[in-house]
PDB file of C-alpha atoms and ligand atoms in Angstrom:
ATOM      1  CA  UNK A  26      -2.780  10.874   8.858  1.00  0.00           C
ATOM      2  CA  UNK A  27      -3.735  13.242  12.005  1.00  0.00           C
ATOM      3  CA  UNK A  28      -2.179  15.963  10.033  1.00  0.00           C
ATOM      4  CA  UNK A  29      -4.776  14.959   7.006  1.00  0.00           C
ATOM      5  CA  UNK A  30      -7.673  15.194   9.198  1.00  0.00           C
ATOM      6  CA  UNK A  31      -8.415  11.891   7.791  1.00  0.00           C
ATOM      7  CA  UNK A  32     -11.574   9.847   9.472  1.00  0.00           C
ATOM      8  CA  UNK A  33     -10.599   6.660  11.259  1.00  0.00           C
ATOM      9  CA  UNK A  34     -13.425   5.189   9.630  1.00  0.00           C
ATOM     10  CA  UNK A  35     -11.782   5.359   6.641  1.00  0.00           C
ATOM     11  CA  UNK A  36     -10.589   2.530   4.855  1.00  0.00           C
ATOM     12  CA  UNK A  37      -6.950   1.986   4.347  1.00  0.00           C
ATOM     13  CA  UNK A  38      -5.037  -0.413   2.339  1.00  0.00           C
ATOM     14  CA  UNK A  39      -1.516  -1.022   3.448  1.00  0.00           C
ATOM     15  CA  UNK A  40       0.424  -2.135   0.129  1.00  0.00           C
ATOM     16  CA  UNK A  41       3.204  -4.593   1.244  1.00  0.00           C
ATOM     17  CA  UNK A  42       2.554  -4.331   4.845  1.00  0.00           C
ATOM     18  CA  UNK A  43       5.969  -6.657   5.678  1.00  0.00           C
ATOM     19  CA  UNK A  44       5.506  -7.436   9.428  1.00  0.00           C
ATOM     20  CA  UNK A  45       2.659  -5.267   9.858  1.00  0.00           C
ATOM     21  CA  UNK A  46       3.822  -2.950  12.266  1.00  0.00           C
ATOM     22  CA  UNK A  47       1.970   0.068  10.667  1.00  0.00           C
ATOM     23  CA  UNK A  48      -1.151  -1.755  10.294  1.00  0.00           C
ATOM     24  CA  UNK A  49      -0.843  -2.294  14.204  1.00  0.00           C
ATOM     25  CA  UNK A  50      -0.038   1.429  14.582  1.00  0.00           C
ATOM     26  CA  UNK A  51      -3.098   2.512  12.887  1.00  0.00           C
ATOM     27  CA  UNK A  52      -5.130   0.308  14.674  1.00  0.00           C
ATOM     28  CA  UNK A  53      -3.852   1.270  18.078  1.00  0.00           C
ATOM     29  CA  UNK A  54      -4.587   5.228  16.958  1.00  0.00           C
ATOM     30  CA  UNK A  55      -8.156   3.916  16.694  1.00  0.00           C
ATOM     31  CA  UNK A  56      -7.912   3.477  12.609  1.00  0.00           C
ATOM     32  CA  UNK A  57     -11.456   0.798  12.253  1.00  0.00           C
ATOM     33  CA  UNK A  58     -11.227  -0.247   8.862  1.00  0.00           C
ATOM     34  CA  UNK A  59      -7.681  -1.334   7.362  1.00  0.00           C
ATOM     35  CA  UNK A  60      -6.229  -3.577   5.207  1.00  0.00           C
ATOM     36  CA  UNK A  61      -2.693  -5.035   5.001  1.00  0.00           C
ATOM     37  CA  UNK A  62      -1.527  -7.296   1.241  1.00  0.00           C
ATOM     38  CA  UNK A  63       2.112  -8.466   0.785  1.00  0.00           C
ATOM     39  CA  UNK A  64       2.507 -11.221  -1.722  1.00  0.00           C
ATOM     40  CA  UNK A  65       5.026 -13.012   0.737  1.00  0.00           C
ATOM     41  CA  UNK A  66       2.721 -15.848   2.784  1.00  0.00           C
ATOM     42  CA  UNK A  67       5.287 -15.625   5.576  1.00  0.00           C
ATOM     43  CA  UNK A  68       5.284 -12.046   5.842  1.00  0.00           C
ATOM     44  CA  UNK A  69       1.173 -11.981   6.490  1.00  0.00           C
ATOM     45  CA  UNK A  70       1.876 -14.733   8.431  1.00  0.00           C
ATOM     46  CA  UNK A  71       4.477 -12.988  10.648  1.00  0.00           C
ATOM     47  CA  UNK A  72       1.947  -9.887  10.726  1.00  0.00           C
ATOM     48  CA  UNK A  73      -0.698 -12.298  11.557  1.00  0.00           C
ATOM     49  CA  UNK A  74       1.070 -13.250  14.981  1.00  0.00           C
ATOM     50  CA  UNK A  75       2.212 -10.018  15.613  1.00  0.00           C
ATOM     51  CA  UNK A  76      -1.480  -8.399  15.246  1.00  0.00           C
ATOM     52  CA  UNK A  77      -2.654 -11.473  16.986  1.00  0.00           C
ATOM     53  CA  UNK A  78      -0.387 -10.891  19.974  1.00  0.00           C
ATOM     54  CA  UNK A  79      -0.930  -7.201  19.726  1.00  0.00           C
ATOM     55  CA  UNK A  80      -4.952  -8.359  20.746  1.00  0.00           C
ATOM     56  CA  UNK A  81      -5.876  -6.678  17.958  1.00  0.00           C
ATOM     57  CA  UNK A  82      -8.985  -8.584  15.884  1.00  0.00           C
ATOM     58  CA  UNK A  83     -10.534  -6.026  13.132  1.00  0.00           C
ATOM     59  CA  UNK A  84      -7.338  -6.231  10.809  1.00  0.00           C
ATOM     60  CA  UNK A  85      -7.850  -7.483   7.621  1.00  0.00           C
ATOM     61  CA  UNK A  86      -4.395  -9.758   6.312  1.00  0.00           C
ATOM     62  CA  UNK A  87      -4.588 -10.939   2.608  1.00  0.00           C
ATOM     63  CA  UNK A  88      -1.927 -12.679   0.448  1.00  0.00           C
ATOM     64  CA  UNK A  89      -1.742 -10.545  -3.150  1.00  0.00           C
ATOM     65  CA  UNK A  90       0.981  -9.851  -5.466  1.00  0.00           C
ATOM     66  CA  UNK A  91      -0.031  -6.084  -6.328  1.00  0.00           C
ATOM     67  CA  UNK A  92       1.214  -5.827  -9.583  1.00  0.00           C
ATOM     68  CA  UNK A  93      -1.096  -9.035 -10.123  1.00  0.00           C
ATOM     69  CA  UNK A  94      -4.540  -8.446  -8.078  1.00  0.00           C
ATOM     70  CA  UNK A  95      -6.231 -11.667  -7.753  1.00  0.00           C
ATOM     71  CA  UNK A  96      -9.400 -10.411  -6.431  1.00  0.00           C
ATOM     72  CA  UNK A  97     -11.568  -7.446  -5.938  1.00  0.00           C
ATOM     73  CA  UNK A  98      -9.780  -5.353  -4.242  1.00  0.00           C
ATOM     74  CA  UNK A  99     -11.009  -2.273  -4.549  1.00  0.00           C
ATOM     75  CA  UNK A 100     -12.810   1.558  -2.850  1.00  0.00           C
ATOM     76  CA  UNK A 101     -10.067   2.182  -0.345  1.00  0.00           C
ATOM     77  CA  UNK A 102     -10.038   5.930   0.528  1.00  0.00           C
ATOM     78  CA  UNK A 103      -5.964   6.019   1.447  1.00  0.00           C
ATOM     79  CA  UNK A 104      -3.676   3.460   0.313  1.00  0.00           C
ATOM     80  CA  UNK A 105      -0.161   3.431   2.199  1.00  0.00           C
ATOM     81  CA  UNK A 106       3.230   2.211   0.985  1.00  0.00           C
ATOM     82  CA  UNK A 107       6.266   2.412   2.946  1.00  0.00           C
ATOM     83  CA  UNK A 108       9.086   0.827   0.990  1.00  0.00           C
ATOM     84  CA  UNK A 109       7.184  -1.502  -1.640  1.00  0.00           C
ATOM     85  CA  UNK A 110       7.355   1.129  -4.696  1.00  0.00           C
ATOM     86  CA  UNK A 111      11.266   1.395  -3.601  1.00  0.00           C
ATOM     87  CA  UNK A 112      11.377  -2.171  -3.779  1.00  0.00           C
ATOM     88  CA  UNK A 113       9.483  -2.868  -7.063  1.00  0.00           C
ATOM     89  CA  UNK A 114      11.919   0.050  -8.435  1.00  0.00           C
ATOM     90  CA  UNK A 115      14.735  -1.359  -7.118  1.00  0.00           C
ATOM     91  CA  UNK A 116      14.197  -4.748  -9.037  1.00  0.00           C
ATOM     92  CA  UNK A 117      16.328  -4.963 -12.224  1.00  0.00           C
ATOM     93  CA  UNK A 118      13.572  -7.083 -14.286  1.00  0.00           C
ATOM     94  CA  UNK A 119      11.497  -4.453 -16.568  1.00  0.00           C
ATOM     95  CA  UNK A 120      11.312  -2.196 -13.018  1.00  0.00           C
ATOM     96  CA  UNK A 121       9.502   0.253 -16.045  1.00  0.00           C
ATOM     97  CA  UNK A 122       7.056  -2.102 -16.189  1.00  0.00           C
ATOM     98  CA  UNK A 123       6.432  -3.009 -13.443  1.00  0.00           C
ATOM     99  CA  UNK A 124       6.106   0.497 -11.855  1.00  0.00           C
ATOM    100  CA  UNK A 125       3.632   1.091 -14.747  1.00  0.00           C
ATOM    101  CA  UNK A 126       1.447  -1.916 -13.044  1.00  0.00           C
ATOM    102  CA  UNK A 127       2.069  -0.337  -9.763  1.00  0.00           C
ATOM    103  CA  UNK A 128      -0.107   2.949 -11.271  1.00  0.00           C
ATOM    104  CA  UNK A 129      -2.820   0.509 -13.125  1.00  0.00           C
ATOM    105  CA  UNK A 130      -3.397  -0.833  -9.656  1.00  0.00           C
ATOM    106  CA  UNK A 131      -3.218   1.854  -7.363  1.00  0.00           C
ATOM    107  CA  UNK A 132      -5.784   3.778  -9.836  1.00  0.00           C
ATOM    108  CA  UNK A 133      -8.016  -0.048  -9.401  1.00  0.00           C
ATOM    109  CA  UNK A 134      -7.697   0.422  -5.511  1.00  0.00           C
ATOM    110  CA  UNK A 135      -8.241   3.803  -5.090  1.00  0.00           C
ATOM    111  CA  UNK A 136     -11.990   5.110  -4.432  1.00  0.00           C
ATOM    112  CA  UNK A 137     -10.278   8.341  -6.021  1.00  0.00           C
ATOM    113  CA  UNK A 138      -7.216   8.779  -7.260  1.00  0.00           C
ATOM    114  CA  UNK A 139      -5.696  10.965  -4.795  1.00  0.00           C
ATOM    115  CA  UNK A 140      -4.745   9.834  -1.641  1.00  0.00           C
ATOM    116  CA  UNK A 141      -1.732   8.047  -1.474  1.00  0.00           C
ATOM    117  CA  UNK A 142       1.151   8.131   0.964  1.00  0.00           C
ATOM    118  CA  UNK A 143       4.824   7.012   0.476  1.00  0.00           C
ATOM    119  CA  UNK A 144       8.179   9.348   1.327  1.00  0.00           C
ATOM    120  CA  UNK A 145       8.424  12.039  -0.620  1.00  0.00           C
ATOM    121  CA  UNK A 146      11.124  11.454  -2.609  1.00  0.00           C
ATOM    122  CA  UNK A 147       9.552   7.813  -4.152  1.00  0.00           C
ATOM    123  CA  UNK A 148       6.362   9.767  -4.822  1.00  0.00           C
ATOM    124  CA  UNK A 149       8.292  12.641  -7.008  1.00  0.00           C
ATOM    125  CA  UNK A 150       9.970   9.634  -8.233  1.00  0.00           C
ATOM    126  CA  UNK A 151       6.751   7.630  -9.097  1.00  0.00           C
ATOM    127  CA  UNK A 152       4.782  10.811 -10.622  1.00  0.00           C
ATOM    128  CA  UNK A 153       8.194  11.690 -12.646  1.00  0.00           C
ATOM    129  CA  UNK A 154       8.034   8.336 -14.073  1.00  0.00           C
ATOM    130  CA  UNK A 155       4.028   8.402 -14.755  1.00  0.00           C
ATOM    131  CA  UNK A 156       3.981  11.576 -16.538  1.00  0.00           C
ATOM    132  CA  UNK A 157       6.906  10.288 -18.941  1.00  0.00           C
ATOM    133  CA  UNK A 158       6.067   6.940 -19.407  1.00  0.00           C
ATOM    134  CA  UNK A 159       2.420   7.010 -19.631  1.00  0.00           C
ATOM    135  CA  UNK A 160       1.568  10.713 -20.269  1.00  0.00           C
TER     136      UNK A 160
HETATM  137  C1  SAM B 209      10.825  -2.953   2.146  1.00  0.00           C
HETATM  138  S1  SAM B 209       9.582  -4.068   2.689  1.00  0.00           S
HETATM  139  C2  SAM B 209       8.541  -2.944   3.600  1.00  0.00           C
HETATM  140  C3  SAM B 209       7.629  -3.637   4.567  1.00  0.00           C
HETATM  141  C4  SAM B 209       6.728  -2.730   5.410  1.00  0.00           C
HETATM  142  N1  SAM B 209       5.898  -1.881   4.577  1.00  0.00           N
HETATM  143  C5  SAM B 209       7.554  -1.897   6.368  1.00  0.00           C
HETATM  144  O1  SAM B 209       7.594  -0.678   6.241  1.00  0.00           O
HETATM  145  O2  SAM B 209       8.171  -2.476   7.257  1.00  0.00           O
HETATM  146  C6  SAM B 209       8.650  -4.316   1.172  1.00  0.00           C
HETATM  147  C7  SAM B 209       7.522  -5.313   1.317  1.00  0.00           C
HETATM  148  O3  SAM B 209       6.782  -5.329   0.081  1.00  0.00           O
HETATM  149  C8  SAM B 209       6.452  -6.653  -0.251  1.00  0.00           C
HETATM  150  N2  SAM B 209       6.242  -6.675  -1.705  1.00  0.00           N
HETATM  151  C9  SAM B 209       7.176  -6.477  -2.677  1.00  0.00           C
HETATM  152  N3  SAM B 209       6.612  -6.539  -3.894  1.00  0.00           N
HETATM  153  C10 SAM B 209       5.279  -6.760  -3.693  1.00  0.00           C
HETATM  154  C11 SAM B 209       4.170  -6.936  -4.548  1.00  0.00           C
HETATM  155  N4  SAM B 209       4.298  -6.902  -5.887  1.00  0.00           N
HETATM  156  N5  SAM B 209       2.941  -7.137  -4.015  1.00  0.00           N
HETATM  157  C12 SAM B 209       2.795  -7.190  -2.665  1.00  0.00           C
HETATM  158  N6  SAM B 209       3.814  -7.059  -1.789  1.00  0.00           N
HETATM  159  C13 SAM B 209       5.046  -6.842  -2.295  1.00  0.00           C
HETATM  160  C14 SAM B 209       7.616  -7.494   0.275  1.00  0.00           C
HETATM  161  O4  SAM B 209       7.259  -8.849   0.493  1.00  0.00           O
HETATM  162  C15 SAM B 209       7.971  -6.743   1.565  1.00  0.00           C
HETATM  163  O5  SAM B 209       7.253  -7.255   2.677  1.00  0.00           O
END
């Protein structure tokens, strides 16, 4: 993010945030506006404690499935995903599919369409499968 240059006024959406470690992370480099979804209760309720006991207060928690947004969730300048993609590949029920959805909503999150972090090698894997399956 440094390396970016990106504002910590930005907002940042943190897709399957798990315990919520990097939310916390972001928030203690002085990150003002960020987001954490994971469609497990008890994970955002784990994250919840943890960014509670962390005395951090401006994190915003929210229960979503994202390959089934509820609400309007939408205009985030960066969207983050460390190991949700890998997981929603790694399911064996229609993973196509489903990684298809992951695109549909990432492009509904996303102010713009172009700043999105994972490891490189899910992100060559996620644009390989983009281009052939909906190109
Ligand atoms: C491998 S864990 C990574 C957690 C966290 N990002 C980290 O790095 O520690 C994947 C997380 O994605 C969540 N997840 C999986 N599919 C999801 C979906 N469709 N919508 C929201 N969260 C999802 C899981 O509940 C889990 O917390």
């Amino acid at each position: 993010m440094q390396k970016h240059k990106i504002p910590l006024d930005a907002s940042v959406l943190d897709i399957g945030t798990g315990n919520g470690v990097f939310l916390v992370e972001l928030a203690k480099f002085g990150f003002s506006n960020i987001t954490g979804i994971d469609y497990s209760p008890s994970a955002i309720q784990l994250s919840g404690n943890i960014i509670e006991k962390e005395g951090l207060s401006n994190i915003k928690l929210k229960v979503e499935d994202f390959l089934n947004l509820s609400t309007k969730l939408s205009g985030f300048h960066i969207c983050i995903d460390k190991g949700t993609l890998d997981a929603i590949s790694l399911n064996p029920d229609n993973a196509v599919e489903k990684r298809k959805q992951y695109v549909k909503s990432l492009s509904r999150v996303l102010k713009t369409f172009n700043h999105f972090m994972n490891n490189v090698l899910q992100l060559t894997y996620l644009f390989l499968n983009f281009y052939d399956t909906v190109m």
